[in-house]
Tab-separated table of C-alpha atoms in Angstrom:
chain	number	residue	atom	x	y	z
A	1	MET	CA	45.643	53.019	127.198
A	2	LEU	CA	46.214	50.806	124.143
A	3	ASN	CA	42.886	49.075	124.772
A	4	GLN	CA	41.158	52.463	124.925
A	5	LEU	CA	42.780	53.585	121.647
A	6	ILE	CA	41.726	50.427	119.858
A	7	SER	CA	38.179	50.454	121.229
A	8	ASN	CA	37.708	54.125	120.276
A	9	THR	CA	38.902	53.571	116.732
A	10	PRO	CA	35.998	53.796	114.270
A	11	ILE	CA	34.965	50.566	112.545
A	12	TYR	CA	35.695	51.992	109.074
A	13	VAL	CA	39.397	52.292	110.039
A	14	TRP	CA	39.539	48.535	110.618
A	15	ALA	CA	37.755	47.991	107.279
A	16	ILE	CA	40.456	50.071	105.549
A	17	LEU	CA	43.149	48.028	107.320
A	18	GLY	CA	41.487	44.811	106.150
A	19	PHE	CA	41.255	46.055	102.566
A	20	LEU	CA	44.903	47.135	102.551
A	21	ALA	CA	46.051	43.831	104.076
A	22	PHE	CA	44.007	41.886	101.518
A	23	ARG	CA	45.451	43.872	98.603
A	24	GLY	CA	48.968	43.673	100.025
A	25	ILE	CA	48.819	39.907	100.409
A	26	LYS	CA	47.491	39.586	96.844
A	27	SER	CA	50.510	41.634	95.718
A	28	SER	CA	52.859	38.972	97.051
A	29	VAL	CA	52.151	36.627	94.149
A	30	ASP	CA	52.611	37.101	90.418
A	31	ARG	CA	49.443	38.484	88.934
A	32	GLU	CA	47.872	39.972	85.856
A	33	LEU	CA	45.889	43.177	86.330
A	34	THR	CA	43.689	45.459	84.321
A	35	VAL	CA	44.743	49.096	84.079
A	36	ARG	CA	41.873	49.961	86.427
A	37	ALA	CA	43.298	47.656	89.079
A	38	VAL	CA	46.767	49.176	88.608
A	39	VAL	CA	45.520	52.601	89.727
A	40	ILE	CA	43.285	51.623	92.681
A	41	ILE	CA	45.857	51.370	95.499
A	42	PRO	CA	47.952	54.391	94.446
A	43	LEU	CA	44.818	56.531	94.261
A	44	VAL	CA	43.557	55.226	97.618
A	45	MET	CA	46.956	55.992	99.166
A	46	LEU	CA	46.962	59.454	97.578
A	47	ALA	CA	43.461	60.170	98.912
A	48	LEU	CA	44.414	58.984	102.410
A	49	SER	CA	47.528	61.141	102.286
A	50	ILE	CA	45.671	64.283	101.226
A	51	GLN	CA	42.882	63.649	103.735
A	52	GLY	CA	45.428	63.164	106.511
A	53	ILE	CA	47.215	66.407	105.705
A	54	LEU	CA	44.113	68.550	105.345
A	55	SER	CA	42.357	67.168	108.419
A	56	GLY	CA	45.488	67.294	110.542
A	57	PHE	CA	47.182	70.493	109.456
A	58	GLY	CA	44.970	72.341	106.993
A	59	ALA	CA	46.136	73.749	103.681
A	60	ASP	CA	49.252	75.501	104.993
A	61	PRO	CA	51.491	76.299	101.983
A	62	LEU	CA	54.676	75.159	103.723
A	63	VAL	CA	53.096	71.858	104.746
A	64	LEU	CA	51.751	71.266	101.244
A	65	ALA	CA	55.156	72.143	99.750
A	66	ALA	CA	56.871	69.579	101.996
A	67	TRP	CA	54.349	66.958	100.943
A	68	LEU	CA	54.701	67.786	97.260
A	69	ALA	CA	58.518	67.843	97.402
A	70	THR	CA	58.834	64.447	99.090
A	71	MET	CA	56.105	62.964	96.934
A	72	THR	CA	57.863	64.141	93.762
A	73	ALA	CA	61.249	62.818	94.900
A	74	ALA	CA	59.796	59.459	95.920
A	75	ALA	CA	57.831	59.219	92.654
A	76	ALA	CA	61.050	59.759	90.691
A	77	VAL	CA	62.799	56.989	92.645
A	78	SER	CA	59.861	54.636	92.246
A	79	TRP	CA	59.543	55.443	88.530
A	80	ASN	CA	63.147	54.391	87.995
A	81	MET	CA	62.703	51.122	89.895
A	82	VAL	CA	60.114	49.777	87.431
A	83	SER	CA	61.694	47.387	84.946
A	84	ASP	CA	60.832	44.509	82.656
A	85	LYS	CA	61.924	42.206	85.483
A	86	ASN	CA	59.001	43.191	87.721
A	87	VAL	CA	56.401	44.629	85.296
A	88	ARG	CA	55.434	43.584	81.785
A	89	ILE	CA	52.697	44.923	79.571
A	90	LEU	CA	50.663	42.204	77.889
A	91	ALA	CA	49.350	44.305	75.007
A	92	ASP	CA	47.589	41.397	73.326
A	93	ARG	CA	45.440	40.997	76.466
A	94	GLY	CA	45.330	44.665	77.432
A	95	THR	CA	46.681	43.843	80.899
A	96	VAL	CA	49.728	44.369	83.088
A	97	PHE	CA	51.778	41.542	84.607
A	98	TYR	CA	53.319	42.218	88.018
A	99	ARG	CA	55.950	40.014	89.626
A	100	GLY	CA	54.893	39.187	93.188
A	101	SER	CA	56.394	41.259	95.991
A	102	TRP	CA	55.823	41.837	99.695
A	103	GLY	CA	56.889	45.471	99.216
A	104	PRO	CA	53.367	46.821	98.602
A	105	LEU	CA	52.053	45.156	101.780
A	106	VAL	CA	54.910	46.601	103.822
A	107	MET	CA	54.327	50.077	102.375
A	108	MET	CA	50.551	49.938	102.858
A	109	MET	CA	50.929	48.830	106.451
A	110	ALA	CA	53.547	51.529	107.069
A	111	ILE	CA	51.197	54.187	105.694
A	112	PHE	CA	48.306	52.865	107.751
A	113	VAL	CA	50.346	52.731	110.962
A	114	MET	CA	51.829	56.169	110.359
A	115	LYS	CA	48.418	57.687	109.623
A	116	TYR	CA	46.978	55.991	112.695
A	117	ILE	CA	49.805	57.269	114.916
A	118	VAL	CA	49.502	60.813	113.544
A	119	ASN	CA	45.732	60.809	114.134
A	120	VAL	CA	46.100	59.460	117.660
A	121	ALA	CA	48.832	62.005	118.436
A	122	LEU	CA	46.639	64.837	117.133
A	123	HIS	CA	43.695	63.579	119.165
A	124	VAL	CA	45.695	63.140	122.369
A	125	ASN	CA	47.611	66.406	121.956
A	126	PRO	CA	45.567	68.941	119.912
A	127	ALA	CA	48.448	71.452	120.109
A	128	LEU	CA	50.214	69.309	117.486
A	129	HIS	CA	47.763	70.636	114.873
A	130	THR	CA	49.760	73.874	114.941
A	131	ASN	CA	53.216	72.415	115.613
A	132	MET	CA	55.069	73.071	112.342
A	133	GLN	CA	57.830	70.541	113.008
A	134	PHE	CA	55.312	67.752	113.616
A	135	ALA	CA	53.303	68.849	110.569
A	136	LEU	CA	56.328	68.930	108.263
A	137	ILE	CA	57.634	65.538	109.371
A	138	SER	CA	54.189	63.955	109.132
A	139	THR	CA	53.365	65.386	105.724
A	140	ALA	CA	56.821	64.605	104.352
A	141	LEU	CA	56.263	60.969	105.320
A	142	PHE	CA	52.791	61.019	103.749
A	143	GLY	CA	54.400	62.421	100.594
A	144	LEU	CA	57.158	59.817	100.615
A	145	PHE	CA	54.756	56.882	100.723
A	146	SER	CA	52.300	58.398	98.255
A	147	GLY	CA	55.108	59.168	95.837
A	148	LEU	CA	56.412	55.602	95.917
A	149	PHE	CA	53.010	54.311	94.831
A	150	LEU	CA	52.340	57.162	92.410
A	151	GLY	CA	55.681	56.925	90.581
A	152	LYS	CA	55.269	53.231	89.898
A	153	MET	CA	51.678	53.714	88.779
A	154	LEU	CA	52.588	56.539	86.389
A	155	ARG	CA	55.501	54.587	84.920
A	156	VAL	CA	53.316	51.530	84.357
A	157	LEU	CA	50.589	53.651	82.747
A	158	ILE	CA	53.135	55.192	80.356
A	159	MET	CA	54.503	51.728	79.546
A	160	TYR	CA	50.948	50.509	78.957
A	161	LYS	CA	50.083	53.431	76.695
A	162	GLN	CA	53.261	52.897	74.653
A	163	ALA	CA	52.664	49.157	74.326
A	164	MET	CA	49.051	49.632	73.290
A	165	SER	CA	50.083	52.301	70.776
A	166	GLU	CA	52.735	50.002	69.300
A	167	LYS	CA	50.188	47.185	69.119
A	168	SER	CA	47.775	49.496	67.306
A	169	VAL	CA	50.452	50.615	64.828
A	170	PHE	CA	51.493	47.018	64.250
A	171	THR	CA	47.886	45.884	63.775
A	172	ASN	CA	47.206	48.708	61.314
A	173	GLN	CA	50.341	47.873	59.300
A	174	VAL	CA	49.462	44.190	59.072
A	175	THR	CA	45.939	44.855	57.828
A	176	ALA	CA	46.913	47.647	55.410
């Protein structure tokens, strides 16, 4: 059965897995990123989350509320975990320094595996599309993972905006 699942998985799914693994491994080392690079993975994870919910369970208000609630809670936790120890804004370069961590790889793989399992379960047992318990648990997990990425991204963007604003004020004062 496992062989059948793997062989029936579309090629683009394996491409997504490869991309996520590549990005996750790159996250394990200290690196300097542009703001554009800071938002790529969180937005990809958000898109995958939304796509998974809508394709699996539709736009049911209760399902969307569960997703939004867990995403908001996880974003708040993630926001508070960002510190100068793991993220620094390099305003003079207009970049963001991230301390290396295996956490992003673990989270990306967890999201991928969870999304894969949910899709397989929905394919094997179509009745799960209308099973509210399955929908709420699945979407809450999608929200949890998306929120962890989103909270960190938002916090870093705010830090970046503040640092760039302070740099601009400082530059204007020096030249005045």
